[in-house]
Coordinates of C-alpha atoms in Angstrom, one line a residue:
M1 CA 143.3 128.8 148.1
K2 CA 145.5 131.5 146.5
H3 CA 148.7 130.3 148.1
L4 CA 149.7 127.9 145.4
T5 CA 153.4 127.1 145.0
A6 CA 155.3 127.3 141.8
T7 CA 155.7 123.5 142.1
S8 CA 151.9 123.1 142.2
I9 CA 151.3 125.2 139.2
L10 CA 154.0 123.4 137.2
S11 CA 152.4 120.0 138.2
I12 CA 149.0 121.1 137.0
L13 CA 150.4 122.4 133.7
A14 CA 152.5 119.3 133.3
L15 CA 149.4 117.1 133.7
T16 CA 147.5 119.2 131.2
N17 CA 150.4 119.0 128.6
A18 CA 150.6 115.3 129.1
Q19 CA 146.9 114.8 128.5
S20 CA 147.2 116.9 125.3
A21 CA 149.6 114.3 124.0
C22 CA 146.9 111.6 124.1
P23 CA 146.1 110.2 120.6
S24 CA 143.7 112.2 118.5
P25 CA 140.9 110.9 116.3
S26 CA 141.9 109.9 112.8
G27 CA 141.7 112.3 109.9
N28 CA 139.0 114.9 110.3
I29 CA 136.8 113.0 112.7
R30 CA 135.4 115.3 115.4
P31 CA 133.3 113.5 118.0
S32 CA 130.8 115.1 120.3
V33 CA 130.3 113.8 123.9
A34 CA 127.4 114.2 126.2
S35 CA 127.9 116.2 129.4
G36 CA 129.1 114.0 132.2
Y37 CA 131.1 111.7 129.9
S38 CA 134.6 111.6 128.5
L39 CA 136.0 110.1 125.3
Q40 CA 139.6 109.1 124.5
V41 CA 141.2 107.5 121.5
V42 CA 142.9 104.3 122.6
A43 CA 144.2 102.8 119.3
T44 CA 144.4 103.8 115.6
G45 CA 145.5 102.1 112.4
L46 CA 143.7 98.8 112.9
A47 CA 142.4 96.7 110.0
K48 CA 138.7 97.3 110.3
P49 CA 138.2 96.5 114.0
R50 CA 134.9 94.8 114.8
G51 CA 134.2 92.5 117.8
L52 CA 136.0 93.2 121.1
A53 CA 136.7 91.2 124.3
F54 CA 138.9 91.5 127.3
D55 CA 140.8 88.5 128.7
S56 CA 141.5 87.8 132.4
E57 CA 144.8 89.6 132.2
G58 CA 143.3 92.8 130.9
H59 CA 144.5 92.4 127.3
L60 CA 142.0 93.7 124.7
L61 CA 141.3 91.2 121.9
V62 CA 140.1 92.6 118.6
V63 CA 138.6 90.9 115.5
E64 CA 140.2 92.7 112.6
Q65 CA 137.9 92.0 109.7
N66 CA 140.1 93.1 106.9
S67 CA 142.8 90.6 107.9
G68 CA 140.4 88.0 109.3
T69 CA 142.5 87.7 112.4
I70 CA 142.3 88.4 116.2
S71 CA 144.9 90.7 117.7
S72 CA 145.7 91.2 121.4
H73 CA 146.7 94.6 122.8
V74 CA 148.3 95.6 126.1
I75 CA 146.4 98.5 127.6
N76 CA 148.7 101.2 129.0
E77 CA 147.7 104.1 131.3
A78 CA 150.0 107.1 131.9
N79 CA 149.6 110.8 132.4
G80 CA 145.8 110.6 132.0
C81 CA 146.0 108.7 128.7
V82 CA 144.7 105.2 128.1
T83 CA 146.4 103.7 125.0
A84 CA 146.9 100.4 123.3
G85 CA 150.6 99.4 123.5
E86 CA 152.4 96.2 122.4
S87 CA 150.2 93.9 120.3
T88 CA 150.4 90.4 118.9
V89 CA 148.3 88.3 116.5
V90 CA 146.5 85.6 118.5
V91 CA 144.6 83.9 115.7
Q92 CA 146.3 84.0 112.4
E93 CA 144.8 84.4 108.9
G94 CA 143.0 81.5 107.2
L95 CA 139.5 81.4 108.9
D96 CA 138.3 84.9 107.7
L97 CA 137.0 85.8 111.1
N98 CA 134.8 88.8 110.7
H99 CA 133.0 89.9 113.8
G100 CA 131.9 87.5 116.5
I101 CA 134.1 86.9 119.6
W102 CA 133.8 85.7 123.2
I103 CA 136.2 84.8 125.9
N104 CA 135.3 82.5 128.8
G105 CA 138.4 82.1 131.0
T106 CA 140.8 80.0 129.0
T107 CA 138.5 79.4 126.0
L108 CA 138.3 81.7 123.1
Y109 CA 135.4 81.7 120.7
A110 CA 135.1 83.4 117.3
S111 CA 133.1 83.1 114.1
N112 CA 133.1 83.5 110.3
V113 CA 130.3 83.4 107.8
N114 CA 130.0 79.6 108.0
S115 CA 131.1 78.4 111.4
V116 CA 131.9 79.0 115.1
H117 CA 135.3 77.9 116.4
S118 CA 136.9 77.6 119.8
W119 CA 140.5 77.5 121.0
T120 CA 142.2 76.8 124.3
Y121 CA 143.6 80.3 125.2
D122 CA 146.5 81.3 127.5
P123 CA 145.8 84.9 128.6
A124 CA 149.3 85.4 130.0
A125 CA 151.1 84.2 126.9
R126 CA 148.4 85.3 124.6
T127 CA 148.5 82.1 122.5
V128 CA 146.0 79.6 121.4
D129 CA 145.9 75.9 120.5
N130 CA 143.4 73.0 120.2
Q131 CA 141.2 74.7 117.6
E132 CA 137.7 73.1 117.3
E133 CA 134.8 73.7 115.0
L134 CA 131.6 73.9 117.1
I135 CA 128.8 74.9 114.7
N136 CA 128.7 75.0 110.9
N137 CA 126.5 75.2 107.8
M138 CA 125.7 78.9 108.3
N139 CA 127.1 80.2 105.0
N140 CA 125.0 82.6 102.9
S141 CA 125.5 85.8 100.9
G142 CA 124.3 89.1 102.2
H143 CA 124.6 89.5 105.9
Q144 CA 127.7 87.5 107.0
T145 CA 128.4 88.3 110.6
R146 CA 127.6 85.6 113.2
T147 CA 127.4 87.3 116.6
L148 CA 128.2 85.1 119.6
L149 CA 126.8 85.3 123.2
L150 CA 127.8 82.8 125.9
S151 CA 125.2 82.8 128.6
Q152 CA 126.4 83.8 132.1
Q153 CA 123.3 82.3 133.8
V154 CA 123.2 78.9 132.0
P155 CA 126.8 77.8 131.6
G156 CA 127.7 76.3 128.2
M157 CA 124.7 77.7 126.3
M158 CA 125.9 79.8 123.3
V159 CA 123.5 82.0 121.4
V160 CA 124.3 82.7 117.7
S161 CA 122.6 85.0 115.2
R162 CA 122.6 84.5 111.5
G163 CA 121.5 87.3 109.2
S164 CA 119.5 87.1 106.0
A165 CA 121.0 86.5 102.5
S166 CA 119.7 89.7 101.0
N167 CA 117.6 92.8 101.7
L168 CA 114.3 90.9 101.4
D169 CA 115.3 87.3 101.5
P170 CA 112.8 84.6 100.5
M171 CA 114.8 81.9 102.2
S172 CA 114.0 83.6 105.5
A173 CA 110.3 83.0 105.2
T174 CA 110.6 79.4 106.4
I175 CA 111.3 78.1 109.9
E176 CA 113.2 75.1 108.7
G177 CA 116.8 76.1 109.2
G178 CA 118.0 78.9 107.0
P179 CA 119.1 82.5 107.7
A180 CA 117.4 85.3 109.7
Q181 CA 117.3 83.3 112.9
V182 CA 118.7 83.3 116.4
K183 CA 119.5 80.0 118.0
A184 CA 121.1 78.6 121.2
F185 CA 123.5 75.6 121.4
N186 CA 124.5 73.6 124.4
L187 CA 128.3 73.3 124.2
N188 CA 128.5 71.1 127.3
N189 CA 126.8 68.1 125.7
R190 CA 128.1 68.4 122.2
T191 CA 129.3 65.1 120.7
D192 CA 129.9 66.4 117.2
V193 CA 129.9 69.6 115.2
Y194 CA 126.4 71.2 115.4
D195 CA 124.6 71.7 112.0
W196 CA 122.8 75.0 112.0
N197 CA 119.9 73.8 109.9
N198 CA 119.2 70.7 112.1
D199 CA 120.4 71.5 115.6
G200 CA 120.0 74.1 118.3
L201 CA 117.2 75.7 120.2
L202 CA 115.3 78.2 118.1
L203 CA 114.9 81.5 120.0
G204 CA 113.4 83.5 117.1
W205 CA 113.0 83.5 113.3
G206 CA 112.1 86.1 110.8
V207 CA 114.7 88.5 112.2
R208 CA 116.6 90.2 109.3
N209 CA 120.0 90.8 110.8
E210 CA 120.3 90.6 114.5
V211 CA 123.9 91.7 114.8
G212 CA 123.8 92.6 118.6
L213 CA 122.9 90.0 121.3
V214 CA 122.9 90.4 125.0
E215 CA 121.7 88.6 128.2
H216 CA 120.1 90.7 130.9
P217 CA 122.4 90.3 134.0
V218 CA 119.6 90.0 136.5
T219 CA 116.6 88.3 134.7
G220 CA 118.6 86.4 132.1
G221 CA 116.4 87.7 129.3
I222 CA 117.9 87.5 125.8
Y223 CA 117.7 90.6 123.7
G224 CA 118.8 91.3 120.1
I225 CA 119.3 94.5 118.1
E226 CA 118.2 94.3 114.5
N227 CA 119.1 96.1 111.3
S228 CA 115.9 96.3 109.3
A229 CA 115.2 96.5 105.6
D230 CA 115.9 99.1 102.9
E231 CA 114.1 100.5 99.8
I232 CA 110.5 99.7 101.0
H233 CA 107.3 100.9 99.3
R234 CA 103.8 100.9 100.5
D235 CA 100.8 101.4 98.3
G236 CA 103.1 102.6 95.6
V237 CA 104.8 105.2 97.7
D238 CA 108.5 105.1 98.6
V239 CA 108.5 105.1 102.4
S240 CA 112.1 104.1 102.9
N241 CA 113.6 107.3 104.2
D242 CA 112.0 106.9 107.7
N243 CA 110.8 103.3 107.7
P244 CA 111.1 100.7 108.8
G245 CA 112.5 101.2 112.3
E246 CA 115.5 99.4 113.6
E247 CA 114.5 97.0 116.3
L248 CA 115.1 95.8 119.9
N249 CA 113.7 92.3 120.1
F250 CA 113.2 90.0 123.0
F251 CA 113.8 86.3 122.6
G252 CA 112.9 84.9 126.1
Y253 CA 115.1 83.1 128.5
L254 CA 117.6 80.2 128.7
N255 CA 117.3 79.9 132.5
G256 CA 113.9 78.2 132.6
T257 CA 111.8 81.3 133.0
A258 CA 108.5 80.8 131.2
Y259 CA 108.0 82.9 128.0
E260 CA 105.2 82.0 125.7
N261 CA 106.7 83.6 122.6
Q262 CA 110.0 81.8 122.7
G263 CA 110.9 80.7 119.2
A264 CA 108.4 83.1 117.7
Y265 CA 108.1 84.5 114.2
F266 CA 109.1 88.2 114.0
G267 CA 107.6 88.8 110.6
Y268 CA 110.6 89.3 108.2
P269 CA 110.6 89.2 105.2
Y270 CA 106.9 90.1 104.9
C271 CA 106.4 92.4 108.0
L272 CA 108.5 95.3 109.3
A273 CA 108.2 97.7 112.2
A274 CA 106.9 101.2 111.7
W275 CA 109.0 104.2 112.8
N276 CA 107.4 107.3 111.1
V277 CA 103.8 106.3 110.8
T278 CA 102.8 109.6 109.1
E279 CA 105.0 108.6 106.1
L280 CA 103.0 105.3 105.6
P281 CA 99.9 105.5 103.4
N282 CA 96.8 104.0 105.0
S283 CA 98.3 104.0 108.4
Q284 CA 95.4 105.1 110.5
D285 CA 95.4 101.8 112.4
L286 CA 99.1 101.7 112.9
A287 CA 101.3 103.0 115.7
T288 CA 105.1 103.4 116.0
G289 CA 106.6 100.0 116.7
E290 CA 103.8 98.0 115.2
Q291 CA 104.3 95.6 112.3
F292 CA 103.1 96.7 108.8
A293 CA 103.0 95.1 105.4
F294 CA 104.5 96.5 102.3
D295 CA 104.2 96.3 98.5
Q296 CA 105.0 93.2 96.4
V297 CA 108.6 92.8 95.3
S298 CA 110.0 90.4 92.8
S299 CA 112.6 89.0 95.2
L300 CA 109.7 87.6 97.3
N301 CA 108.0 86.2 94.2
N302 CA 105.5 89.1 94.4
E303 CA 104.0 87.6 97.5
N304 CA 102.9 90.0 100.2
R305 CA 100.9 90.1 103.4
T306 CA 98.4 92.3 105.1
D307 CA 98.6 94.5 108.2
E308 CA 96.2 92.0 109.8
F309 CA 98.7 89.2 109.2
C310 CA 101.6 91.3 110.5
A311 CA 99.7 92.1 113.7
D312 CA 100.0 88.5 114.7
T313 CA 103.8 88.4 114.4
A314 CA 106.1 89.1 117.3
A315 CA 106.7 92.9 117.5
P316 CA 109.9 94.6 118.8
R317 CA 110.1 95.9 122.3
L318 CA 111.5 99.2 121.0
V319 CA 112.2 100.8 117.6
F320 CA 114.8 103.3 116.6
Q321 CA 115.1 105.7 113.7
A322 CA 115.4 103.9 110.3
H323 CA 118.7 102.9 108.9
M324 CA 120.9 103.8 111.9
A325 CA 122.3 100.3 111.8
P326 CA 122.7 99.1 115.5
L327 CA 125.6 96.6 115.7
D328 CA 125.9 95.7 119.4
I329 CA 124.2 96.0 122.8
K330 CA 125.6 95.7 126.3
F331 CA 124.1 96.1 129.8
N332 CA 125.8 97.6 132.8
N333 CA 126.1 95.4 135.8
S334 CA 122.8 96.2 137.3
G335 CA 121.0 95.9 134.0
N336 CA 119.4 99.3 134.1
E337 CA 121.3 100.7 131.2
A338 CA 121.6 99.2 127.7
W339 CA 124.4 100.6 125.5
I340 CA 123.9 100.5 121.8
P341 CA 126.3 101.6 119.1
F342 CA 124.7 102.7 115.8
H343 CA 127.0 102.3 112.8
G344 CA 125.2 104.8 110.7
S345 CA 123.1 105.0 107.5
W346 CA 124.1 104.7 103.9
N347 CA 120.7 105.1 102.1
R348 CA 118.9 108.0 103.6
D349 CA 118.5 111.7 102.5
Q350 CA 120.4 112.9 105.6
G351 CA 122.7 110.6 107.4
V352 CA 121.7 109.2 110.8
G353 CA 123.3 107.1 113.4
Y354 CA 127.1 107.2 113.7
K355 CA 126.8 107.3 117.5
L356 CA 126.7 105.5 120.9
S357 CA 123.4 105.7 122.7
L358 CA 121.9 104.7 126.0
V359 CA 118.5 103.0 126.7
Q360 CA 117.1 102.9 130.2
F361 CA 115.8 99.6 131.6
E362 CA 113.9 98.7 134.8
N363 CA 113.1 95.2 136.1
G364 CA 114.6 93.6 132.9
I365 CA 112.5 95.6 130.4
P366 CA 112.8 99.0 128.7
V367 CA 111.5 101.9 130.6
D368 CA 110.0 103.5 127.4
A369 CA 106.9 102.1 125.8
S370 CA 107.1 100.2 122.5
D371 CA 105.8 103.2 120.6
S372 CA 108.4 105.6 122.0
L373 CA 110.4 107.8 119.6
R374 CA 112.8 108.9 122.2
A375 CA 114.0 105.7 124.0
A376 CA 117.7 106.3 123.2
T377 CA 119.8 109.1 124.7
D378 CA 122.9 109.9 122.6
I379 CA 126.2 109.8 124.5
V380 CA 128.9 109.8 121.8
A381 CA 128.2 111.2 118.3
N382 CA 129.8 113.2 115.5
E383 CA 129.7 117.0 115.4
D384 CA 128.4 117.0 111.8
N385 CA 126.7 114.0 110.2
S386 CA 126.8 115.7 106.8
V387 CA 130.4 114.6 106.5
C388 CA 129.6 111.0 107.3
P389 CA 130.5 108.3 106.7
D390 CA 133.9 109.5 105.3
D391 CA 135.0 111.7 108.2
C392 CA 133.1 110.2 111.1
L393 CA 133.6 107.6 113.8
R394 CA 131.4 104.6 113.0
P395 CA 130.7 102.6 116.2
V396 CA 130.6 98.8 115.9
A397 CA 131.1 96.8 119.1
M398 CA 131.9 97.3 122.7
A399 CA 133.7 95.6 125.7
F400 CA 133.8 96.5 129.3
D401 CA 137.1 96.2 131.0
S402 CA 137.6 95.1 134.7
Q403 CA 137.1 98.8 135.8
G404 CA 133.7 98.9 134.1
R405 CA 134.8 101.3 131.3
I406 CA 133.5 101.0 127.7
F407 CA 136.0 100.3 124.9
M408 CA 134.3 100.8 121.5
S409 CA 135.5 99.9 118.0
S410 CA 135.1 102.2 114.9
D411 CA 135.7 100.0 111.9
S412 CA 135.9 102.5 109.0
S413 CA 138.4 104.6 110.9
G414 CA 140.4 101.7 112.3
E415 CA 140.1 103.0 115.9
I416 CA 139.3 102.0 119.4
Y417 CA 137.7 104.6 121.7
L418 CA 137.3 104.7 125.5
I419 CA 134.2 106.1 127.1
T420 CA 134.0 106.9 130.8
R421 CA 131.4 108.6 133.0
D422 CA 132.7 111.5 135.0
T423 CA 132.5 111.1 138.7
A424 CA 130.4 114.2 139.1
S425 CA 127.5 112.5 137.4
T426 CA 127.5 109.4 139.6
G427 CA 126.6 110.8 142.9
T428 CA 129.2 108.5 144.6
G429 CA 131.2 111.3 146.2
T430 CA 134.5 109.7 145.2
S431 CA 137.4 111.9 144.2
A432 CA 138.5 110.1 141.0
S433 CA 138.1 111.9 137.7
A434 CA 136.2 109.2 135.9
S435 CA 134.0 106.3 137.1
P436 CA 132.9 103.0 135.7
I437 CA 129.9 102.7 133.4
A438 CA 129.2 99.1 134.2
S439 CA 127.4 100.1 137.4
A440 CA 124.2 101.8 138.4
S441 CA 124.3 105.6 138.0
S442 CA 122.5 108.5 136.5
T443 CA 123.1 110.3 133.2
S444 CA 122.9 113.9 132.1
A445 CA 121.9 115.7 129.0
G446 CA 123.7 118.2 126.9
V447 CA 126.6 117.8 124.4
F448 CA 130.1 119.1 124.3
Y449 CA 133.3 118.1 122.5
G450 CA 136.9 118.9 123.3
P451 CA 140.0 116.8 123.3
P452 CA 142.1 117.0 126.5
S453 CA 144.2 119.7 124.9
A454 CA 141.2 122.0 124.8
W455 CA 141.2 122.2 128.5
S456 CA 144.7 123.6 128.9
G457 CA 143.6 127.2 128.5
V458 CA 140.8 126.7 130.9
I459 CA 143.1 125.2 133.6
L460 CA 145.7 127.9 133.1
A461 CA 143.0 130.6 133.5
F462 CA 141.8 128.9 136.7
V463 CA 145.3 128.7 138.1
L464 CA 145.8 132.4 137.4
F465 CA 142.5 133.2 139.1
L466 CA 143.6 131.4 142.2
L467 CA 146.9 133.2 142.2
F468 CA 145.5 136.7 141.7

């Protein structure tokens, strides 16, 4: 072991120096990463990157919200660094695209506040033509992203979420069209542009802002991740610091599997899910994850409901700490891991969120019970949330590449990050330094942070130990 040649030593040090040249986080951002995982900066300087998707040629497509465009980026790998290289604008300005994106072979889909569009897409040339409007009449103030999910189990079925028009939106209290709903549309038998208010299969209503949508890869179950309400009072007490919880909701199936609550009412704007029950007055009959009623507010015409009414609405499968703002959800290939980026809070005494977390699933449902306070394991976070949001990464959306690696956007910092799982945590026995996440494997706890350059001293010390 101690008979290393000078060439070997130089090779090791050269690799270390090459890795230290990988891009660094913008400004004063200092991420922390769970043990067993690695984080790299892939791209910087983007115009508020939101939705991500990979085409069949391995190009990363990015919805840049500030410009309303979709850009395409060549992904380069050299000397241990994965970086975004040459880029081009695929969809030009004019449609104000803001978040939703999906690619299905040679068809590109994207959305703005009012409509969903498609284009014929050439992944080799990275060009589009034949633009069509597929769904419209979704415009409202307030929450303006329209997340897209194209079913992989039922070809042609597209799921779309539409958020509410305000914090507590009276228009969301009716099932007839309107905001705060999740619907599915059959693109295969479309004869004209779908009208949101009159068309589509209703999967759920009374969901405040279901920004993340996902289909379970095995069961076909449709899940959504919800940003819940702000500034809530109950019995005259401000309970908004730790309530309501952010939600993981289940909307049933598109593949014909029976589900009695398909199209159910999830309670908003009158009912919300409890997170910190001890903060809620008169909560002796409530548990974490259960729906509760809150005080009258003028925006709802001083109407309110009771806890008994709320108990009959569809409750979330899981809840997460209030105000963390989940914006996406993706499963690995086997469906036993759900990845959720939390954008981070703006209205809490101490900032929370600003992280990427992992939720364990089994047989298509969460492993944790609906009253769990610890369903999510943090994988990527910031070292110090007290400097957030200004000097923090703010995760938004994710895409898996063909190798099963996670690419994640951070909109406020204009960045794309790469997250990989270290081989040592997979139990596969392979010799590669990183392994795909989109496959079944175990996770480990603990947190560390250090850019590749931080390892140069460690590697040098190890080499000297081997020599002497």
